[in-house]
Amino acid sequence: MAPKKIIIDCDPGIDDALAITLAHGSPDLEIVGITTVGGNVNLAYTTGNALRLREFLGFPGVPVTAGSAGALLRVPVDAADVHGQYGLGEARLPEATLPPRDGHAADFIIETLRAAPGEITLVAIGPLTNVALALLKEPRIAEWAREFAILGGSYTRGNFSPAAEFNIAADPEAAAIAFGAGWTVTMLGLDVSRQALAVGKVVDRMRAMGRLGADLLVPCVEFYGMVTADEGPAIHDACTIAYLIDPSLVTLEPAVVQVETAGRFTSGMTVTDFDLAGRVPNAMVGTSLNVSRFWDLVLSVYEDVARRID
Ligand code: RIB
Ligand code: CA
């Protein structure tokens, strides 16, 4: 079967980098474009990291287009304390030699989806500002996208605040536009991604992956969180890419999701109602992850990538 075509909108970011590595390495996906947004770190760094990853991993022909530096209406926030000043933890990839594509990410998303209606999946693993701008400019992308899948939100507890997950909390207005666009959002939130822990045996396998392990995976993961036999950092964004490779990894349930934009303590909360009460769902929400099969997939793809770049 032909690989699934995807656009990845991202804010690399440690787990974004692991997600991009997984997407690049999988024969079941074809990255047709990467767009960047300010989020974990500022737009200059998220874009620079995407450019470095493109050359380090070896897909120089895939366009990288920068987008929004910050939220639609709010003061930008970042997670540099979590991802490091430059966004990839202790990893220091070689400088990129190729520039980003001219233009804005939102226009790249619109034109790419317009040219291939029904063929391309839009994946967002950062704040949804670029997606919202694309929807505002051309609402029909909600029809043209084969699927819209995100890493974002939570129907239990947040990580940016007790109520809100970072990608949504960084731009709640953008997320409200995305969830209200008429498509059905595939929402993989913290409820799923917090199960994807890079524990000791996972990192041990990464250490055996040559340059990929030494220069990217291990310095990223070890910065991202404490690694012990039973604990480790959750590589959130990779869950959404793994789902696109193998949807059977994730259990999805229909829901009506509304994004809180006004709450003093709950801004950015994805208020998730699984009781449809006759309403049409606007989201399919991830409720569980097959963890062992997730790591089998991720690590085997990483080993393939490692062989290619050594
Ligand atoms: O809450 C996790 C999400 O926020 C991930 O996308 C991570 O990269 C950060 O952007
Ligand atoms: Ca991210």
Coordinates of C-alpha atoms and ligand atoms in Angstrom, one line a residue:
M1 CA 0.0 0.0 0.0
A2 CA 1.3 3.5 -0.8
P3 CA 2.7 5.4 2.2
K4 CA 0.4 7.8 3.9
K5 CA 1.2 11.4 3.0
I6 CA 1.6 13.8 5.9
I7 CA 2.3 17.4 6.7
I8 CA 3.9 17.8 10.2
D9 CA 3.2 21.1 11.9
C10 CA 5.6 21.2 14.9
D11 CA 7.6 23.1 17.5
P12 CA 10.9 21.0 17.8
G13 CA 11.3 20.4 20.7
I14 CA 12.6 17.1 22.0
D15 CA 9.6 14.9 21.5
D16 CA 8.9 16.6 18.1
A17 CA 12.4 15.5 17.0
L18 CA 11.7 11.9 18.0
A19 CA 8.3 12.1 16.2
I20 CA 9.9 13.5 13.0
T21 CA 12.6 10.7 13.2
L22 CA 9.8 8.1 13.5
A23 CA 7.8 9.6 10.6
H24 CA 10.9 9.8 8.4
G25 CA 12.0 6.3 9.2
S26 CA 8.6 4.6 8.6
P27 CA 8.0 3.2 5.2
D28 CA 4.3 3.7 5.9
L29 CA 4.5 7.5 5.9
E30 CA 5.7 10.1 3.5
I31 CA 6.5 13.5 4.9
V32 CA 5.4 16.0 2.2
G33 CA 6.2 19.0 4.3
I34 CA 7.2 20.3 7.7
T35 CA 5.8 23.5 9.1
T36 CA 7.1 25.2 12.3
V37 CA 5.5 27.2 15.0
G38 CA 6.7 28.9 18.1
G39 CA 6.1 26.8 21.1
N40 CA 8.6 24.8 23.1
V41 CA 11.2 27.4 22.1
N42 CA 10.9 30.4 19.9
L43 CA 10.2 30.2 16.2
A44 CA 13.8 30.8 15.2
Y45 CA 14.9 27.7 17.2
T46 CA 12.0 25.5 16.3
T47 CA 12.6 26.2 12.6
G48 CA 16.4 25.9 13.0
N49 CA 15.9 22.5 14.7
A50 CA 13.6 21.3 11.9
L51 CA 16.2 22.3 9.3
R52 CA 19.0 20.5 11.2
L53 CA 16.9 17.4 11.6
R54 CA 16.1 17.4 7.9
E55 CA 19.8 17.2 7.0
F56 CA 20.9 15.0 9.9
L57 CA 18.2 12.4 9.2
G58 CA 18.6 12.8 5.4
F59 CA 15.4 14.2 3.8
P60 CA 16.7 17.4 2.2
G61 CA 14.0 17.5 -0.4
V62 CA 11.2 18.0 2.1
P63 CA 10.2 21.6 2.4
V64 CA 10.4 23.3 5.8
T65 CA 8.2 26.4 6.1
A66 CA 8.2 28.7 9.1
G67 CA 4.9 29.9 10.5
S68 CA 3.7 31.8 13.5
A69 CA 6.0 33.0 16.2
G70 CA 3.3 33.1 18.8
A71 CA -0.4 32.7 19.6
L72 CA -3.2 34.5 17.9
L73 CA -4.1 36.7 20.8
R74 CA -1.9 35.8 23.8
V75 CA 1.6 36.5 25.0
P76 CA 3.9 33.7 23.8
V77 CA 4.8 31.0 26.3
D78 CA 7.6 28.5 26.0
A79 CA 8.9 25.3 27.5
A80 CA 12.6 26.0 27.3
D81 CA 12.9 24.7 30.9
V82 CA 11.8 21.3 29.6
H83 CA 13.4 21.2 26.2
G84 CA 16.5 23.3 26.8
Q85 CA 17.4 26.7 25.6
Y86 CA 17.8 25.6 22.0
G87 CA 15.0 23.1 22.1
L88 CA 16.8 19.7 21.7
G89 CA 18.1 19.2 25.1
E90 CA 21.8 18.3 25.1
A91 CA 21.8 17.3 21.4
R92 CA 23.9 19.5 19.2
L93 CA 23.2 18.6 15.6
P94 CA 25.3 20.1 12.7
E95 CA 24.3 23.4 11.4
A96 CA 21.8 23.2 8.5
T97 CA 23.1 24.2 5.1
L98 CA 19.7 24.5 3.4
P99 CA 17.3 27.3 4.1
P100 CA 13.6 27.1 4.9
R101 CA 11.1 27.5 2.1
D102 CA 9.9 31.1 1.5
G103 CA 6.4 32.0 2.6
H104 CA 4.2 31.3 5.7
A105 CA 3.4 27.8 7.0
A106 CA -0.4 28.5 6.8
D107 CA -0.1 29.2 3.1
F108 CA 1.9 26.0 2.6
I109 CA -0.7 24.0 4.4
I110 CA -3.5 25.6 2.3
E111 CA -1.8 25.2 -1.1
T112 CA -0.5 21.6 -0.4
L113 CA -4.0 20.4 0.8
R114 CA -5.7 22.2 -2.1
A115 CA -3.5 20.5 -4.6
A116 CA -4.3 17.0 -3.3
P117 CA -7.8 17.0 -1.7
G118 CA -8.4 13.9 0.4
E119 CA -4.8 12.6 0.1
I120 CA -2.8 14.3 2.8
T121 CA -3.0 14.0 6.6
L122 CA -2.3 17.2 8.6
V123 CA -0.5 16.4 11.8
A124 CA -0.1 19.1 14.5
I125 CA 2.3 18.4 17.4
G126 CA 2.7 21.9 18.6
P127 CA 0.4 24.9 19.3
L128 CA -2.3 25.1 16.7
T129 CA -1.7 28.7 15.6
N130 CA -0.6 27.8 12.0
V131 CA -3.6 25.5 11.6
A132 CA -6.0 28.1 12.9
L133 CA -4.6 30.8 10.5
A134 CA -4.9 28.3 7.6
L135 CA -8.5 27.6 8.5
L136 CA -9.3 31.3 8.9
K137 CA -7.9 32.0 5.4
E138 CA -9.3 28.9 3.7
P139 CA -11.9 27.0 5.7
R140 CA -12.1 24.3 3.0
I141 CA -8.8 22.7 4.3
A142 CA -11.2 21.0 6.8
E143 CA -12.6 19.2 3.8
W144 CA -9.4 18.7 1.9
A145 CA -7.4 17.1 4.7
R146 CA -7.5 13.3 4.7
E147 CA -7.3 13.5 8.5
F148 CA -6.4 16.0 11.1
A149 CA -4.5 14.4 14.0
I150 CA -2.9 16.2 16.9
L151 CA -0.9 15.6 20.0
G152 CA -2.7 17.9 22.3
G153 CA -5.2 18.2 25.1
S154 CA -6.3 16.0 27.9
Y155 CA -9.6 14.8 29.3
T156 CA -8.0 14.3 32.7
R157 CA -5.2 16.5 33.9
G158 CA -2.9 19.0 32.2
N159 CA 0.8 19.6 32.2
F160 CA 0.9 23.3 31.6
S161 CA -1.6 23.8 34.3
P162 CA -3.8 21.4 36.3
A163 CA -6.4 21.8 33.6
A164 CA -4.6 22.3 30.3
E165 CA -2.0 20.6 28.1
F166 CA 0.8 22.8 26.7
N167 CA -0.1 22.8 23.0
I168 CA -3.6 23.9 23.7
A169 CA -2.8 26.2 26.6
A170 CA -0.2 28.0 24.4
D171 CA -3.0 29.2 22.0
P172 CA -6.5 28.3 23.3
E173 CA -8.2 30.5 20.6
A174 CA -6.4 28.7 17.9
A175 CA -7.4 25.3 19.4
A176 CA -11.0 26.4 19.6
I177 CA -10.9 27.3 15.9
A178 CA -9.4 23.9 15.1
F179 CA -12.0 22.0 17.1
G180 CA -14.8 24.0 15.6
A181 CA -13.8 23.7 11.9
G182 CA -16.2 21.0 10.9
W183 CA -13.6 18.1 10.6
T184 CA -13.3 15.4 13.2
V185 CA -10.1 16.0 15.1
T186 CA -8.1 12.9 16.0
M187 CA -7.0 14.0 19.5
L188 CA -4.2 12.1 21.2
G189 CA -3.7 13.8 24.5
L190 CA -1.8 13.3 27.6
D191 CA -4.2 10.5 28.6
V192 CA -2.5 8.5 25.9
S193 CA 1.0 10.0 25.6
R194 CA 1.8 9.8 29.3
Q195 CA 2.0 6.0 28.8
A196 CA 4.9 6.4 26.3
L197 CA 7.7 6.5 28.9
A198 CA 11.3 6.1 27.7
V199 CA 12.4 3.9 30.6
G200 CA 15.8 2.4 31.1
K201 CA 15.6 -0.5 28.7
V202 CA 14.3 1.8 25.9
V203 CA 17.2 4.2 26.4
D204 CA 19.6 1.3 26.5
R205 CA 18.5 0.3 23.0
M206 CA 18.9 3.9 21.8
R207 CA 22.5 3.9 23.1
A208 CA 23.2 1.0 20.6
M209 CA 22.0 3.1 17.7
G210 CA 25.2 4.7 16.5
R211 CA 25.1 8.4 15.6
L212 CA 21.4 8.5 15.8
G213 CA 21.5 7.4 19.4
A214 CA 24.6 9.3 20.4
D215 CA 23.9 12.6 18.6
L216 CA 20.2 12.8 18.9
L217 CA 18.0 10.3 20.8
V218 CA 20.0 9.8 24.0
P219 CA 21.0 13.4 24.6
C220 CA 17.4 14.4 23.9
V221 CA 15.7 11.8 26.1
E222 CA 18.1 12.1 29.0
F223 CA 17.5 15.8 29.1
Y224 CA 13.8 15.4 28.9
G225 CA 13.5 13.5 32.1
M226 CA 14.9 11.2 34.7
V227 CA 15.4 7.6 33.3
T228 CA 15.3 4.6 35.6
A229 CA 14.3 1.0 35.2
D230 CA 10.6 1.9 35.7
E231 CA 10.4 5.6 34.9
G232 CA 11.3 7.9 32.1
P233 CA 10.1 11.0 30.1
A234 CA 7.0 10.6 28.0
I235 CA 7.8 11.1 24.3
H236 CA 4.4 12.6 23.7
D237 CA 4.5 13.7 20.0
A238 CA 5.8 10.3 18.8
C239 CA 2.4 8.8 19.9
T240 CA 0.5 10.6 17.2
I241 CA 3.0 9.6 14.5
A242 CA 2.9 6.0 15.7
Y243 CA -0.9 6.1 15.5
L244 CA -0.7 7.2 11.9
I245 CA 1.6 4.3 11.1
D246 CA -0.6 1.8 13.0
P247 CA -4.0 3.1 14.1
S248 CA -4.5 -0.2 16.1
L249 CA -2.0 1.0 18.7
V250 CA -4.5 3.5 20.1
T251 CA -8.1 3.1 21.3
L252 CA -10.2 6.1 20.1
E253 CA -13.6 7.1 21.3
P254 CA -16.0 9.8 19.9
A255 CA -16.5 12.9 21.9
V256 CA -17.6 16.5 21.8
V257 CA -14.5 18.6 22.7
Q258 CA -14.7 22.3 23.5
V259 CA -11.7 24.4 24.4
E260 CA -11.9 26.8 27.3
T261 CA -10.7 30.2 26.4
A262 CA -12.1 32.3 29.2
G263 CA -11.3 30.4 32.4
R264 CA -9.1 32.1 34.9
F265 CA -7.7 28.7 36.1
T266 CA -8.9 26.5 33.2
S267 CA -7.8 28.4 30.1
G268 CA -6.7 25.9 27.4
M269 CA -8.7 23.0 28.9
T270 CA -10.1 20.6 26.4
V271 CA -13.5 20.0 27.9
T272 CA -14.2 16.5 26.6
D273 CA -17.7 15.0 26.7
F274 CA -18.0 11.4 25.7
D275 CA -21.7 11.5 26.3
L276 CA -22.7 12.6 22.9
A277 CA -26.4 12.9 23.8
G278 CA -27.3 12.8 20.1
R279 CA -24.7 15.3 19.1
V280 CA -22.3 14.8 16.2
P281 CA -18.7 14.3 17.6
N282 CA -16.1 16.8 16.6
A283 CA -13.3 14.5 17.8
M284 CA -12.0 11.0 18.2
V285 CA -10.2 11.0 21.4
G286 CA -7.4 8.6 22.4
T287 CA -8.1 6.7 25.6
S288 CA -5.4 4.0 25.6
L289 CA -2.1 3.0 24.0
N290 CA -0.7 -0.4 23.4
V291 CA 2.6 0.4 25.1
S292 CA 4.6 -2.7 24.2
R293 CA 3.7 -2.6 20.6
F294 CA 4.3 1.2 20.5
W295 CA 7.9 0.7 21.6
D296 CA 8.4 -2.3 19.3
L297 CA 7.4 -0.1 16.4
V298 CA 9.3 3.0 17.5
L299 CA 12.6 1.3 18.3
S300 CA 12.6 -0.9 15.2
V301 CA 12.1 2.2 13.0
Y302 CA 14.8 4.0 14.8
E303 CA 17.2 1.1 14.3
D304 CA 16.5 1.3 10.6
V305 CA 17.2 5.0 10.5
A306 CA 20.4 4.5 12.5
R307 CA 21.6 2.0 10.0
R308 CA 20.9 4.5 7.2
I309 CA 22.8 7.4 8.7
D310 CA 25.9 5.7 10.1
Ligands
RIB1 O1 2.2 18.6 26.2 C1 3.2 17.9 25.3 C2 3.3 18.8 24.0 O2 3.8 20.1 24.4 C3 4.3 18.2 23.1 O3 4.0 18.5 21.8 C4 5.6 18.9 23.4 O4 6.5 19.0 22.3 C5 5.1 20.2 23.8 O5 5.0 21.0 22.6
CA2 CA 5.6 19.5 20.2

